[in-house]
Short mmCIF file of C-alpha atoms and ligand atoms in Angstrom, two decimals:
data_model
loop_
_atom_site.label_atom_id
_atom_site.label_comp_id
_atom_site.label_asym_id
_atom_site.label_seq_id
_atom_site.Cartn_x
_atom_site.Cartn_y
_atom_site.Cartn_z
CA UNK S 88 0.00 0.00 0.00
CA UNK S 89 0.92 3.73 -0.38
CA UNK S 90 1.49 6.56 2.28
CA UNK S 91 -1.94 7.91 1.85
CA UNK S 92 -3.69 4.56 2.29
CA UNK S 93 -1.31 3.44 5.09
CA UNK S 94 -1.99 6.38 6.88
CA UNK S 95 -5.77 6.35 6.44
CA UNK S 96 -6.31 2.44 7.36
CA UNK S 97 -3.17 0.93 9.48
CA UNK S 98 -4.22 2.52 12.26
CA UNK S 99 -7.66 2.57 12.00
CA UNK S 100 -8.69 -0.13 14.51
CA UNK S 101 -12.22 -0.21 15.50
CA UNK S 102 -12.72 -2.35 19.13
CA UNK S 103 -16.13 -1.14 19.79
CA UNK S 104 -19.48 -3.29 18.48
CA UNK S 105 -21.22 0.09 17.45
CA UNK S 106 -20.35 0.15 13.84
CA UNK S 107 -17.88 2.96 14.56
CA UNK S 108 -15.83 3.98 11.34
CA UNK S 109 -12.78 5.28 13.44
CA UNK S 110 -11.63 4.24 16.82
CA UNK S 111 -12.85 5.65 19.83
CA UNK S 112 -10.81 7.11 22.41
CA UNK S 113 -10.51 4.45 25.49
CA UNK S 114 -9.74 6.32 28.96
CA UNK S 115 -9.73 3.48 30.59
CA UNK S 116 -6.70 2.79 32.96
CA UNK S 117 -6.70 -0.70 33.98
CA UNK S 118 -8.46 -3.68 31.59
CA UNK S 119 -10.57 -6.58 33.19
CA UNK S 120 -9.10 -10.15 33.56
CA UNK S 121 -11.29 -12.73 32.35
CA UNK S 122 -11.33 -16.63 34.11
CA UNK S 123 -8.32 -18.17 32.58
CA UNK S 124 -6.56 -14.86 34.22
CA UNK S 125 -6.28 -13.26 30.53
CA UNK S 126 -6.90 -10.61 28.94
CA UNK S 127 -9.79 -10.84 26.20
CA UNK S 128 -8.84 -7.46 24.58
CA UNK S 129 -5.15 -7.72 24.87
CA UNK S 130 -4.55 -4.61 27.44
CA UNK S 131 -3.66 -5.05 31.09
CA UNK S 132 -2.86 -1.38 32.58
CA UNK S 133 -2.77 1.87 30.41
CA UNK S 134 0.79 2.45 31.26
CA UNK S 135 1.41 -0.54 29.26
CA UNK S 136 -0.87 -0.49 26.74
CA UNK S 137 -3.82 1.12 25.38
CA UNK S 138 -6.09 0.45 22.52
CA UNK S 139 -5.21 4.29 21.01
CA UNK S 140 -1.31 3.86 21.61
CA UNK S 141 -1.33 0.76 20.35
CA UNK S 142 -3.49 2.00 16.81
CA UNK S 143 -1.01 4.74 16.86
CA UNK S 144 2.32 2.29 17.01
CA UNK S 145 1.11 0.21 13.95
CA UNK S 146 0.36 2.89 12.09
CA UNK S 147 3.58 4.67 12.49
CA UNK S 148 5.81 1.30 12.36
CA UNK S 149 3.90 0.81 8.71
CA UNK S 150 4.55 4.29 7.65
CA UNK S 151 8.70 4.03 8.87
CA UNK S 152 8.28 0.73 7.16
CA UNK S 153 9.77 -0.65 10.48
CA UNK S 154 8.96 -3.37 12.41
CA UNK S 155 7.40 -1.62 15.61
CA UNK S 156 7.02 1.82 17.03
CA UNK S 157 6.94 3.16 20.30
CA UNK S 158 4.71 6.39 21.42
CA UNK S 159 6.10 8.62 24.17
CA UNK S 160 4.49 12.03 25.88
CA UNK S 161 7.07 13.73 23.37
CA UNK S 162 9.73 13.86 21.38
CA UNK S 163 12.49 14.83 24.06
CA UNK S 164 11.47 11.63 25.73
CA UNK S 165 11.34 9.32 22.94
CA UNK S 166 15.26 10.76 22.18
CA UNK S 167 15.98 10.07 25.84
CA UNK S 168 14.66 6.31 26.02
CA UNK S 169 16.79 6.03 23.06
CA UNK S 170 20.02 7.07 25.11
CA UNK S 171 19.12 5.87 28.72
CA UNK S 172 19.14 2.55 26.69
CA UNK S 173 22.48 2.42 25.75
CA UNK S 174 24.90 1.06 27.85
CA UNK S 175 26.93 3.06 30.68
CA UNK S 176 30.36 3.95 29.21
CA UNK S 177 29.27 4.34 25.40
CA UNK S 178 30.51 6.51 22.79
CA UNK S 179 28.73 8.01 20.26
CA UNK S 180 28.92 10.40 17.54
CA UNK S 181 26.45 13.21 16.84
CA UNK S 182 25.96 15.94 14.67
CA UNK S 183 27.62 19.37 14.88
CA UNK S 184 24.48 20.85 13.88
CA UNK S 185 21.40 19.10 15.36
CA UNK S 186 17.84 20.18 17.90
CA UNK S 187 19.43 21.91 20.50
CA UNK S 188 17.22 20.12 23.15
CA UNK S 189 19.33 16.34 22.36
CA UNK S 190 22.68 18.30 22.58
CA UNK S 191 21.27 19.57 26.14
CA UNK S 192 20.54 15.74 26.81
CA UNK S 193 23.47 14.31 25.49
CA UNK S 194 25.84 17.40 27.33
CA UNK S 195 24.34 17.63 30.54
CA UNK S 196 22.02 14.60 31.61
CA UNK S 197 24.04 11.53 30.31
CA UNK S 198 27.35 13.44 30.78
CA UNK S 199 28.30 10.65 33.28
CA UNK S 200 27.39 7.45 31.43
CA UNK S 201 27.87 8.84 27.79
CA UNK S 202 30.54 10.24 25.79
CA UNK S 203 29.82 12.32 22.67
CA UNK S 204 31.76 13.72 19.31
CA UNK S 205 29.56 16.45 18.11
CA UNK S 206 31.06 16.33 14.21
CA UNK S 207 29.46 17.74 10.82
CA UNK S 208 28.43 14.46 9.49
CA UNK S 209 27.45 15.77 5.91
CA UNK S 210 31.59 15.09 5.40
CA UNK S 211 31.48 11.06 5.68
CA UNK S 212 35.10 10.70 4.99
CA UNK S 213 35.97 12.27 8.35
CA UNK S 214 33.48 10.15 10.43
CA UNK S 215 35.35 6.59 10.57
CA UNK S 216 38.75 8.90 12.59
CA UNK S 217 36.05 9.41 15.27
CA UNK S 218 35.26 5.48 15.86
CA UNK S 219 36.46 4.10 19.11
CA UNK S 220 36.44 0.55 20.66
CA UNK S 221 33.37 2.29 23.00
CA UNK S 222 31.47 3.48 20.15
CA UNK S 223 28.12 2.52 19.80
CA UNK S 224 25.88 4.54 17.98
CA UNK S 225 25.92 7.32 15.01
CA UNK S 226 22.79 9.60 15.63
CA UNK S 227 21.94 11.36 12.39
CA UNK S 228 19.37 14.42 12.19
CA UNK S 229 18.68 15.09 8.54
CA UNK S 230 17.32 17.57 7.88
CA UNK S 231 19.22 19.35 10.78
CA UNK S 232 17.89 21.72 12.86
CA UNK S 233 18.63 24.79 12.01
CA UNK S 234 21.22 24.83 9.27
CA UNK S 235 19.23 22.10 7.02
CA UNK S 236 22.25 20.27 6.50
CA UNK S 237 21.68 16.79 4.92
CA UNK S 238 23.53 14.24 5.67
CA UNK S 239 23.57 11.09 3.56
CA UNK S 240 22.12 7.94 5.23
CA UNK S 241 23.45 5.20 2.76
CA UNK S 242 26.82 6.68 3.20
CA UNK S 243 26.48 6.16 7.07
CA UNK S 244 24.43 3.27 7.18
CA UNK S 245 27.59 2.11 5.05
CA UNK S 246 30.26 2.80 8.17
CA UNK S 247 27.85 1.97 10.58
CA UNK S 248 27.38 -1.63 9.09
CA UNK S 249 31.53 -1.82 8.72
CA UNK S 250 31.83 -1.32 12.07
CA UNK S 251 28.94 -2.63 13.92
CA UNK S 252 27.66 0.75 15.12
CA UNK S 253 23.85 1.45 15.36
CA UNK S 254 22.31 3.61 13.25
CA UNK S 255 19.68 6.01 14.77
CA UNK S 256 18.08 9.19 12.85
CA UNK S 257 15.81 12.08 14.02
CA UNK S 258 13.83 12.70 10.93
CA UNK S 259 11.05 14.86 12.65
CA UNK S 260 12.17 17.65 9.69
CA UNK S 261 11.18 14.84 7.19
CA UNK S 262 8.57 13.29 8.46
CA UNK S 263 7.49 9.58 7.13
CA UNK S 264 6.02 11.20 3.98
CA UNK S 265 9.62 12.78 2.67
CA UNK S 266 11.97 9.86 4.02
CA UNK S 267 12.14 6.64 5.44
CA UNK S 268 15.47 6.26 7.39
CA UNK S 269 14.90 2.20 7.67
CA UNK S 270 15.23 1.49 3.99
CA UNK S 271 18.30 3.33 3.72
CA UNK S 272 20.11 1.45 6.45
CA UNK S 273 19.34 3.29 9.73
CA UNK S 274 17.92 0.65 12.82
CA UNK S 275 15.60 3.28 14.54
CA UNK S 276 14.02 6.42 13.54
CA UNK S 277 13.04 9.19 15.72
CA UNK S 278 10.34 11.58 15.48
CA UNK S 279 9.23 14.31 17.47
CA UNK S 280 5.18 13.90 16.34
CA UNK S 281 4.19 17.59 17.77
CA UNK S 282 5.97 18.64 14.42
CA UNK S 283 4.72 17.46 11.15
CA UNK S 284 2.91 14.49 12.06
CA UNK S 285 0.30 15.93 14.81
CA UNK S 286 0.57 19.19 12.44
CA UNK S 287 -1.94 21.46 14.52
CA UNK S 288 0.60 22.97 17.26
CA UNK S 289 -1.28 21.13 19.78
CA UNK S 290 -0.58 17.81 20.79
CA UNK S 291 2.97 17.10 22.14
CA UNK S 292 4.11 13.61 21.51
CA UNK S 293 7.57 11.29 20.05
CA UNK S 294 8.08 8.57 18.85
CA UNK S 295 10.63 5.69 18.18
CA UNK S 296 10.51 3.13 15.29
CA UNK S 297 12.57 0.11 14.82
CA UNK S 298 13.93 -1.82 11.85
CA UNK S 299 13.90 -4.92 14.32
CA UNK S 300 12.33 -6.17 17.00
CA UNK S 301 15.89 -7.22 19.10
CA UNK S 302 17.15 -6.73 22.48
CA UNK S 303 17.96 -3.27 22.02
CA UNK S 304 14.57 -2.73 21.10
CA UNK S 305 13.25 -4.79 23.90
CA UNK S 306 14.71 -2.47 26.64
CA UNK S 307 13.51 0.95 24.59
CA UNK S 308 10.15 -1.33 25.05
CA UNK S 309 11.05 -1.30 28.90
CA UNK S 310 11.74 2.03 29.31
CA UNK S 311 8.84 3.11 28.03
CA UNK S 312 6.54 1.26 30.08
CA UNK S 313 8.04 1.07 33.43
CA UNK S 314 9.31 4.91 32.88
CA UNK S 315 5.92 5.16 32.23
CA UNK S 316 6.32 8.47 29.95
CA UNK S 317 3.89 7.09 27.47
CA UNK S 318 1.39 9.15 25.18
CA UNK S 319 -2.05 9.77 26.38
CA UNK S 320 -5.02 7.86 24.61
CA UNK S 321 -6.76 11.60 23.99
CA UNK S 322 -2.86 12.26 22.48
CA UNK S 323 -2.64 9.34 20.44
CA UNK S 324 -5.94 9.39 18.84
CA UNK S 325 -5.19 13.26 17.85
CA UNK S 326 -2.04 11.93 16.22
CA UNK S 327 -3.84 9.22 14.33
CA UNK S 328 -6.75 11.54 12.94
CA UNK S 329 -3.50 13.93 12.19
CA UNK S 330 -1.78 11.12 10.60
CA UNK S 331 -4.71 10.57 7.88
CA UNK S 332 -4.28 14.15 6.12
CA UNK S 333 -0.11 14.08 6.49
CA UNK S 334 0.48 13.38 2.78
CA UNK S 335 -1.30 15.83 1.58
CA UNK S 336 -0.36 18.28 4.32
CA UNK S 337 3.16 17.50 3.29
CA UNK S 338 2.66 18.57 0.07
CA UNK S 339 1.49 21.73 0.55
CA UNK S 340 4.26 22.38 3.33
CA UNK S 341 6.87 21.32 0.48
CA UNK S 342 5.52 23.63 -2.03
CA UNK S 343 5.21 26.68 0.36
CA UNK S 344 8.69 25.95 1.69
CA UNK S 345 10.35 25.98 -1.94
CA UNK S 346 8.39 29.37 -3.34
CA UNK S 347 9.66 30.75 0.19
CA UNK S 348 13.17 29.54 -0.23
CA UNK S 349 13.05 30.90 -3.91
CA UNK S 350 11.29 34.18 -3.45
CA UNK S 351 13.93 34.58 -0.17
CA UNK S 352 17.06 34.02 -2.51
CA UNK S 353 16.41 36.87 -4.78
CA UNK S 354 15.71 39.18 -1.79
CA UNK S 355 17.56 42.05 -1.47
CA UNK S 356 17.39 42.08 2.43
CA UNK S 357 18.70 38.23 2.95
CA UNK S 358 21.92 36.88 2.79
CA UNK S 359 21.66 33.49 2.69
CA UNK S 360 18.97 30.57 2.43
CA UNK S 361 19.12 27.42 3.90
CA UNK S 362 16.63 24.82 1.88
CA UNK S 363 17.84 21.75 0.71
CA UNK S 364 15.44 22.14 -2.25
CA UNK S 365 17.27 25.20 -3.72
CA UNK S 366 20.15 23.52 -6.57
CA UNK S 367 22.42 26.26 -4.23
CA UNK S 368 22.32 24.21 -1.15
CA UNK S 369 25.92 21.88 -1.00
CA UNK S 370 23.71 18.80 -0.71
CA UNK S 371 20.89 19.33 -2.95
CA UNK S 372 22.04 16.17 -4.58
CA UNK S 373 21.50 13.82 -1.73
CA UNK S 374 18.57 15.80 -1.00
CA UNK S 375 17.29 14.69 -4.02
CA UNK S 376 18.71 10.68 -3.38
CA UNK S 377 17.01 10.52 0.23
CA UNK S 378 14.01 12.62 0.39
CA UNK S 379 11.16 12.50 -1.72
CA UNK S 380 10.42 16.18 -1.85
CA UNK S 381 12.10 19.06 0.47
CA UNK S 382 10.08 20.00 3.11
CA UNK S 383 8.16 22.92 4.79
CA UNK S 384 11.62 24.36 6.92
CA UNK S 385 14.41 26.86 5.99
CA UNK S 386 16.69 29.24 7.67
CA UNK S 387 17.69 32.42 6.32
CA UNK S 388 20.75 34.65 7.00
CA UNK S 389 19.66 38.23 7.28
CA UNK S 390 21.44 41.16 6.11
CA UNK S 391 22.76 42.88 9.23
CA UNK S 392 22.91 41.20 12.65
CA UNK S 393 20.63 40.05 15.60
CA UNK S 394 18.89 43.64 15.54
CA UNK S 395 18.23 43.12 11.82
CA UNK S 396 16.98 39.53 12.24
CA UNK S 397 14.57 40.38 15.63
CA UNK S 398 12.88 43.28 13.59
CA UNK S 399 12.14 41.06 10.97
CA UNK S 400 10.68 38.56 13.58
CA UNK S 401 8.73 41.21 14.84
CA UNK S 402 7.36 42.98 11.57
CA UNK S 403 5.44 40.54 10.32
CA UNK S 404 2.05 39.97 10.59
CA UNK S 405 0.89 36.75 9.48
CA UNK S 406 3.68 34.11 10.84
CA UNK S 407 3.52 33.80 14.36
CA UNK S 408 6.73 34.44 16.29
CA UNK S 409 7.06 31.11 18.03
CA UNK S 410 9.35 28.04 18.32
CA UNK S 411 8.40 25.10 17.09
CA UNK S 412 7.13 23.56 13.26
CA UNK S 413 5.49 21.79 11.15
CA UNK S 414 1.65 23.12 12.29
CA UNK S 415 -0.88 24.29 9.36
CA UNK S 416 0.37 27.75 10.64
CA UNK S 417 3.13 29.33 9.67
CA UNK S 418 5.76 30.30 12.51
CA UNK S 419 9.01 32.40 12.21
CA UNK S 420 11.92 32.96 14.88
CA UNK S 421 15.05 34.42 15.91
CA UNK S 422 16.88 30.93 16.66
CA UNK S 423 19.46 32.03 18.69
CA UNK S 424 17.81 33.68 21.03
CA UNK S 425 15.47 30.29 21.71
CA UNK S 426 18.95 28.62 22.05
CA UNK S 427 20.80 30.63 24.53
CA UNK S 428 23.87 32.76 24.86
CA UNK S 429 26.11 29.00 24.20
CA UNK S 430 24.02 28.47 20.92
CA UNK S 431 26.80 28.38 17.86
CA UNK S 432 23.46 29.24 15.59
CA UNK S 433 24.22 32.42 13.57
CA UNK S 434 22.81 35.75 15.31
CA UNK S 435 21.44 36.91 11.74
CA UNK S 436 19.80 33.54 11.66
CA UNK S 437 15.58 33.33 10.83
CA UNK S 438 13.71 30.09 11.38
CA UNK S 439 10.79 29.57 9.16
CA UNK S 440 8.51 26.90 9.08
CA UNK S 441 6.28 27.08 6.25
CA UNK S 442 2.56 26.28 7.21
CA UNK S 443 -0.58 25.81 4.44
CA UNK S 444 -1.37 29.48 4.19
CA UNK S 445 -1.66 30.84 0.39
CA UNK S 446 1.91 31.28 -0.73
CA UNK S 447 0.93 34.60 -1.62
CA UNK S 448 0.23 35.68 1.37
CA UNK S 449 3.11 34.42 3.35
CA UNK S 450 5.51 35.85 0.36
CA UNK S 451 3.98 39.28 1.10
CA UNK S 452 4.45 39.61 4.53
CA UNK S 453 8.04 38.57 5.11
CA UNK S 454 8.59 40.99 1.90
CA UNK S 455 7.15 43.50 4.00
CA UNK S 456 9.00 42.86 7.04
CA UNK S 457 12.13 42.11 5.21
CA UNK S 458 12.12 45.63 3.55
CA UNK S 459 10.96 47.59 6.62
CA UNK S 460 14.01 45.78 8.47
N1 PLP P 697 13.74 16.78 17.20
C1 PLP P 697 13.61 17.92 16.49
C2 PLP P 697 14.30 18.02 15.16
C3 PLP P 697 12.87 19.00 17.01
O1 PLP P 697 12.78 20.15 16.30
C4 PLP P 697 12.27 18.87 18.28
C5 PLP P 697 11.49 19.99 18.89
O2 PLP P 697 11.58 21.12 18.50
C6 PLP P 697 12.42 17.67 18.99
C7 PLP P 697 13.14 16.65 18.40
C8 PLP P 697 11.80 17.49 20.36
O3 PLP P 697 10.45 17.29 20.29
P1 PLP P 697 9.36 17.70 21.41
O4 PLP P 697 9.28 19.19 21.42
O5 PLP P 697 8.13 17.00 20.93
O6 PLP P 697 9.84 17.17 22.72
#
């Protein structure tokens, strides 16, 4: 089947007797034992399972064409399963240029049991001098967050193979419409599902896929239910209805994104574009390898510095000034000030996520704001 059917039926499974035609939302905590001491609709306690979580897994697994998925409250904590599961003492290697809120994880709250190489992984050649006997893991983010860089998942899944390293990518910028991590080699996928995938700005939810069912995967399994940050059944079945339009949301976030991206690199005001649609970005080509289309994100460099770039932020009329992506809305921000005085992100830098607005529109606001910068 294809994305749109996937993501209109996989999920869509119906427990009740009243002819429903999509799946109600079970509050339910705990789940009756019958005589034999089992348990006739499969669920013991919420925390474990749930009829919506579980609707939501398959239907995610099937779209990341992996073998099972894992729903957590969000995507911070489906990142953070992935690391508390690694073993005490292991290296990994990260990119230079990834969501600041994993390079918060990775630097402060597993800076006893983990060590990191933070390295720009769009040069391959340079990643094997990193590998140590301790290394365990390559975690790719591709599109990266904020600089779009892409980095080329064959190539990695390539090394990671040669030297027995896990693969693990956060494709959130993709979502499961634009790339699928598991057929190019990676073992899990990560998504934060507030982004693209929910698409409404409001429902806050992860999630972890897996090529395989192994051990690994068994104590990400673990984690998740005895950690107990799960997603909510009211959470999962607003993910699932989300799930049903994200094709076609995705390709009105892709089109958007590249008029932006195009209208932005003739503009007087702006320096630089960051798209990895534009035949200017240095990785267009595996871009156009990996992903299916380009997405609804891009950064731009603004003439001038932070003042420049916070005017712009603040001119506009129809993009919200707020963090975050991949809602029907479109949102704009000053990046570095989200990040912090340690961010490395460019002062001058603009985050845009394109939302479903008419591309008219959105072109004639930032053109406003741009010139009255
Ligand atoms: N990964 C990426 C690329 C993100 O942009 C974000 C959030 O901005 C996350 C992960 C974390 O997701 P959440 O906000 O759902 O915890």
């Amino acid at each position: 089947m294809k994305t749109e059917t996937i993501a209109i039926h996989s999920g869509n499974i119906i427990l009740s007797a009243t002819g429903d035609v999509t799946p109600a939302i079970s509050l339910s905590t705990t789940f009756t034992r019958n005589e034999e001491g089992g348990y006739t609709g499969g669920h013991m306690y919420s925390r474990v399972s749930n009829p919506n979580r579980n609707a939501l897994e398959t239907v995610l697994a099937a779209l990341e064409k992996g073998e099972e998925a894992c729903a957590f409250s969000s995507g911070n904590t489906a990142g953070m399963t992935l690391f508390q599961a690694l073993d005490p003492g292991s290296h990994i290697i990260a990119p230079d240029d990834m969501y600041w809120g994993f390079k918060k994880q990775l630097q402060f709250i597993f800076k006893d049991t983990l060590t990191i190489d933070f390295i720009d992984l769009t040069d391959a050649t340079a990643i094997e001098a990193h590998i140590k006997p301790n290394t365990v893991m390559i975690w790719v983010e591709t599109p990266s967050n904020p600089l779009l860089k892409i980095t080329d998942l064959t190539a990695i899944s390539a090394i990671c193979k040669k030297h027995q390293l896990m693969l693990a990518c956060d494709s959130t910028f993709a979502s499961p419409c634009l790339q699928n991590p598991i057929a190019l080699g990676a073992d899990v996928v990560m998504h934060s599902t507030t982004k693209y995938i929910g698409g409404h700005s409001d429902v806050l939810g992860g999630a972890l896929i897996t090529a395989k069912k192994d051990a690994f995967w068994e104590k990400i399994r673990n984690i998740q239910q005895i950690g107990g940050a799960v997603s909510a059944p009211f959470d999962c079945f607003l993910l699932l209805r989300s799930i049903k339009t994200l094709a076609y949301r995705m390709r009105g976030h892709c089109a958007n994104g590249m008029a932006l991206a195009q209208f932005l690199e003739k503009h007087p005001q702006v320096e630089a574009v960051y798209y990895p649609g534009l035949p200017s970005h240095p990785q267009h080509e595996i871009a156009k390898q990996q992903m299916s289309d380009f997405g609804g994100m891009l950064s731009i460099l603004v003439k001038g510095g932070a003042e420049e770039a916070s005017k712009v932020v603040n001119k506009v009329e129809l993009f919200a000034q707020a963090t975050s992506l991949g809602g029907v809305e479109s949102l704009i921000e000053h990046r570095a000030s989200v990040e912090g005085p340690d961010t490395k992100t460019p002062q001058n830098l603009i985050r845009i996520s394109a939302g479903l607005e008419h591309i008219d529109d959105l072109i004639a606001d930032l053109d406003q704001a741009l010139r009255a910068s």
